[in-house]
């Protein structure tokens, strides 16, 4: 079990990319299911926060280290081992059902996994795990609730999930204009260290829509220039945002507005 030290080290630093790089050094396609199996088995002996970290790791390694088929096979093996696992961890069946349901919610495992007829042939502990996972998934807003199945959230949720949530709340804000609701959604994410992604995605959304915005607001590029300049001075936006500023249009507008009363500072990057 070469993967065990990597997983235990991951529980210390929480960096899924570092864990993936370490695992790729020795994991082969034929044995990738063992990585998922080991992640869950080790987490069973740890705290709920580690179980959350394990779920995050499985989500981030999906498509990189193992496939949905590998994950399904790992859970099948774990269910076969439940009679032994419950000796050391009495609630192993409940914990395993949480992992299964969470993997379905994270799109790492197809929903049909919990409905497979062959599960009837499994031991009683395994059937309990499958039945409970099915119940969790069938609850009202079950997929949303499963995001917090381990009672922890915020900073150790999958990065891909966080970025997606930020994109969705920005789209909703641009449609509704409800600032209070947008701020509430940001606070609910519980990731203050990730707020830079909100600013970054917000700028990119505006830059992508500038060709349409300028049709209704002719001075949009000038206003954007001013806004970016102020934000750069106060927040340091970063090179990626600055590189995507539409320089050609700004130069065009500079010439067009030469005789106007508008005064502005043309930034140079």
Coordinates of C-alpha atoms in Angstrom, one line a residue:
X1 CA 0.0 0.0 0.0
X2 CA 2.4 2.6 -1.3
X3 CA -0.5 5.1 -1.4
X4 CA -1.1 5.1 2.4
X5 CA 1.8 7.5 3.3
X6 CA 0.7 9.9 0.5
X7 CA -2.9 9.9 1.9
X8 CA -1.8 10.4 5.5
X9 CA 0.5 13.3 4.4
X10 CA -2.5 14.8 2.4
X11 CA -4.5 14.8 5.6
X12 CA -1.8 17.1 7.0
X13 CA -1.4 19.6 4.1
X14 CA -4.7 19.3 2.3
X15 CA -3.2 19.8 -1.2
X16 CA -4.9 17.5 -3.7
X17 CA -2.6 18.5 -6.5
X18 CA 0.5 17.5 -4.5
X19 CA -1.2 14.2 -3.6
X20 CA -2.0 13.5 -7.2
X21 CA 1.5 14.2 -8.3
X22 CA 2.9 11.8 -5.7
X23 CA 0.4 9.1 -6.6
X24 CA 1.1 9.4 -10.4
X25 CA 4.7 8.4 -9.7
X26 CA 3.8 4.8 -8.9
X27 CA 0.0 4.1 -9.5
X28 CA -0.8 2.0 -12.6
X29 CA -4.2 1.9 -14.4
X30 CA -4.8 -1.7 -13.2
X31 CA -4.3 -0.8 -9.6
X32 CA -5.9 2.7 -9.5
X33 CA -9.0 1.4 -7.8
X34 CA -6.8 0.5 -4.8
X35 CA -6.0 4.2 -4.3
X36 CA -9.7 5.0 -3.9
X37 CA -10.2 2.0 -1.7
X38 CA -7.3 3.0 0.5
X39 CA -8.4 6.6 0.8
X40 CA -11.8 5.6 2.2
X41 CA -10.5 2.8 4.4
X42 CA -8.0 5.2 6.1
X43 CA -10.6 7.9 6.5
X44 CA -12.9 5.5 8.3
X45 CA -10.4 5.6 11.2
X46 CA -10.2 9.4 11.3
X47 CA -12.4 12.4 12.2
X48 CA -15.3 13.7 10.1
X49 CA -13.0 16.5 8.8
X50 CA -10.7 13.8 7.4
X51 CA -13.7 12.1 5.8
X52 CA -14.5 15.4 4.1
X53 CA -10.9 15.7 2.9
X54 CA -11.1 12.1 1.6
X55 CA -14.3 12.9 -0.4
X56 CA -12.6 16.0 -1.8
X57 CA -9.5 14.0 -2.8
X58 CA -11.6 11.4 -4.5
X59 CA -13.5 14.2 -6.4
X60 CA -10.2 15.8 -7.5
X61 CA -8.5 12.6 -8.5
X62 CA -11.5 11.4 -10.5
X63 CA -10.4 11.6 -14.2
X64 CA -6.7 11.9 -13.2
X65 CA -6.0 8.8 -11.2
X66 CA -9.1 6.7 -11.5
X67 CA -12.4 6.5 -13.4
X68 CA -16.0 6.0 -12.3
X69 CA -15.5 2.3 -12.9
X70 CA -12.5 2.2 -10.6
X71 CA -14.5 4.0 -7.9
X72 CA -17.4 1.6 -8.2
X73 CA -15.1 -1.3 -8.0
X74 CA -13.4 0.2 -4.9
X75 CA -16.7 0.5 -3.2
X76 CA -17.7 -3.0 -4.1
X77 CA -14.5 -4.3 -2.5
X78 CA -15.1 -2.1 0.6
X79 CA -18.7 -3.5 1.0
X80 CA -17.3 -7.0 0.8
X81 CA -14.9 -6.1 3.6
X82 CA -17.5 -4.5 5.8
X83 CA -18.0 -7.5 8.2
X84 CA -14.3 -7.1 9.1
X85 CA -14.3 -3.3 9.1
X86 CA -17.2 -3.0 11.5
X87 CA -15.1 -4.9 14.1
X88 CA -12.8 -1.9 14.4
X89 CA -15.2 0.8 13.3
X90 CA -18.8 -0.1 14.4
X91 CA -20.4 2.6 12.2
X92 CA -18.4 1.7 9.1
X93 CA -21.6 0.9 7.1
X94 CA -23.0 4.3 7.8
X95 CA -19.7 6.0 7.0
X96 CA -19.4 4.0 3.7
X97 CA -22.9 5.0 2.8
X98 CA -21.9 8.6 3.2
X99 CA -19.0 8.2 0.9
X100 CA -21.0 6.4 -1.7
X101 CA -23.8 9.1 -1.7
X102 CA -21.2 11.9 -1.7
X103 CA -19.5 10.4 -4.7
X104 CA -22.8 10.3 -6.6
X105 CA -23.4 13.9 -5.7
X106 CA -19.9 14.9 -6.9
X107 CA -20.6 13.1 -10.2
X108 CA -17.8 10.6 -9.6
X109 CA -20.1 7.7 -9.4
X110 CA -23.3 7.0 -11.5
X111 CA -26.6 7.0 -9.6
X112 CA -27.3 3.5 -10.9
X113 CA -24.6 2.2 -8.6
X114 CA -27.0 2.2 -5.6
X115 CA -29.7 0.5 -7.7
X116 CA -27.7 -2.5 -9.0
X117 CA -29.7 -5.7 -8.5
X118 CA -26.5 -7.7 -7.6
X119 CA -26.3 -5.7 -4.4
X120 CA -29.1 -8.0 -3.0
X121 CA -26.4 -10.8 -2.8
X122 CA -24.2 -8.7 -0.5
X123 CA -23.7 -9.1 3.2
X124 CA -26.1 -7.4 5.6
X125 CA -23.7 -4.6 6.4
X126 CA -23.2 -3.9 2.7
X127 CA -27.0 -3.9 2.0
X128 CA -27.4 -1.4 4.9
X129 CA -24.8 0.9 3.4
X130 CA -26.4 0.8 -0.1
X131 CA -29.9 1.3 1.2
X132 CA -28.9 4.2 3.4
X133 CA -27.0 5.8 0.4
X134 CA -30.1 5.4 -1.7
X135 CA -32.2 7.1 1.0
X136 CA -29.7 10.0 1.3
X137 CA -29.8 10.6 -2.5
X138 CA -33.7 10.4 -2.6
X139 CA -34.2 13.1 0.1
X140 CA -35.5 16.5 -0.9
X141 CA -32.5 18.6 -2.1
X142 CA -30.4 15.5 -1.3
X143 CA -27.6 16.4 -3.7
X144 CA -27.2 19.8 -2.0
X145 CA -27.3 18.5 1.5
X146 CA -24.7 15.8 0.6
X147 CA -22.2 18.6 0.1
X148 CA -22.2 18.9 3.9
X149 CA -22.6 15.2 4.7
X150 CA -19.6 15.2 7.0
X151 CA -20.7 18.3 8.9
X152 CA -17.8 20.4 7.5
X153 CA -17.5 22.7 4.5
X154 CA -16.0 25.9 3.3
X155 CA -12.3 25.8 2.8
X156 CA -11.9 22.1 2.1
X157 CA -14.6 21.8 -0.6
X158 CA -13.4 20.9 -4.1
X159 CA -11.9 23.9 -5.9
X160 CA -13.9 23.0 -9.0
X161 CA -17.1 23.2 -7.0
X162 CA -16.2 26.6 -5.5
X163 CA -15.3 28.1 -8.9
X164 CA -18.6 26.8 -10.3
X165 CA -20.6 28.3 -7.3
X166 CA -18.9 31.7 -7.8
X167 CA -19.7 31.7 -11.5
X168 CA -23.3 30.9 -10.8
X169 CA -23.8 33.6 -8.2
X170 CA -22.1 36.2 -10.5
X171 CA -24.5 35.2 -13.3
X172 CA -27.5 35.5 -10.9
X173 CA -26.3 38.9 -9.7
X174 CA -25.9 40.2 -13.3
X175 CA -29.5 39.1 -14.0
X176 CA -31.1 40.2 -10.7
X177 CA -28.9 43.1 -9.6
X178 CA -29.6 42.0 -6.0
X179 CA -26.4 42.8 -4.2
X180 CA -27.6 41.7 -0.8
X181 CA -28.4 38.3 -2.1
X182 CA -25.0 38.0 -3.8
X183 CA -23.2 39.0 -0.6
X184 CA -25.2 36.4 1.3
X185 CA -24.2 33.7 -1.2
X186 CA -20.6 34.7 -0.9
X187 CA -20.7 34.5 2.9
X188 CA -22.4 31.0 2.8
X189 CA -19.5 29.6 0.8
X190 CA -17.4 30.2 4.0
X191 CA -14.2 30.6 2.0
X192 CA -12.7 34.1 2.7
X193 CA -9.3 32.9 1.4
X194 CA -11.0 32.2 -2.0
X195 CA -12.6 35.6 -2.5
X196 CA -9.9 36.5 -5.0
X197 CA -11.5 34.0 -7.4
X198 CA -14.8 36.0 -7.1
X199 CA -13.0 39.2 -8.1
X200 CA -11.1 37.4 -10.9
X201 CA -14.2 35.7 -12.4
X202 CA -16.1 39.0 -12.1
X203 CA -13.6 40.9 -14.2
X204 CA -13.4 38.2 -16.8
X205 CA -17.2 38.1 -17.1
X206 CA -17.2 41.9 -17.8
X207 CA -14.3 41.7 -20.3
X208 CA -16.1 38.9 -22.2
X209 CA -19.3 40.9 -22.5
X210 CA -17.7 44.3 -23.3
X211 CA -18.5 44.1 -27.0
X212 CA -22.2 44.0 -26.1
X213 CA -22.0 46.4 -23.2
X214 CA -20.4 49.1 -25.4
X215 CA -23.5 49.1 -27.6
X216 CA -25.6 50.4 -24.7
X217 CA -22.8 52.3 -23.0
X218 CA -20.6 53.9 -25.6
X219 CA -18.0 55.0 -23.0
X220 CA -17.9 51.6 -21.4
X221 CA -14.2 51.0 -22.3
X222 CA -13.2 54.3 -20.8
X223 CA -15.2 53.5 -17.6
X224 CA -13.6 50.1 -17.5
X225 CA -10.2 51.6 -17.8
X226 CA -10.8 53.9 -14.8
X227 CA -12.2 51.1 -12.8
X228 CA -9.4 48.7 -13.5
X229 CA -6.8 51.5 -12.7
X230 CA -8.4 52.1 -9.3
X231 CA -8.7 48.4 -8.5
X232 CA -5.1 47.8 -9.5
X233 CA -3.9 50.5 -7.2
X234 CA -6.0 49.2 -4.3
X235 CA -6.2 45.4 -4.8
X236 CA -3.5 44.4 -7.2
X237 CA -5.6 42.5 -9.8
X238 CA -2.8 40.5 -11.3
X239 CA -1.2 40.2 -14.7
X240 CA -3.8 37.8 -16.1
X241 CA -6.6 40.3 -15.8
X242 CA -4.5 43.2 -17.1
X243 CA -3.4 41.2 -20.1
X244 CA -7.0 40.7 -21.2
X245 CA -7.8 44.4 -21.1
X246 CA -9.0 45.4 -24.7
X247 CA -6.1 47.8 -25.5
X248 CA -7.1 48.2 -29.1
X249 CA -10.6 49.5 -28.3
X250 CA -9.2 51.8 -25.6
X251 CA -6.8 53.4 -28.1
X252 CA -9.7 53.9 -30.5
X253 CA -11.8 55.6 -27.8
X254 CA -8.9 57.8 -26.8
X255 CA -8.8 59.3 -30.3
X256 CA -12.5 59.5 -30.5
X257 CA -12.9 61.4 -27.3
X258 CA -9.9 63.8 -27.8
X259 CA -12.2 66.8 -28.1
X260 CA -14.6 65.8 -25.3
X261 CA -14.7 67.0 -21.8
X262 CA -13.9 63.6 -20.4
X263 CA -10.6 63.4 -18.6
X264 CA -9.1 60.0 -17.9
X265 CA -5.7 58.4 -17.4
X266 CA -4.7 55.8 -19.9
X267 CA -3.0 53.0 -18.1
X268 CA 0.2 51.5 -19.5
X269 CA 0.9 47.8 -18.7

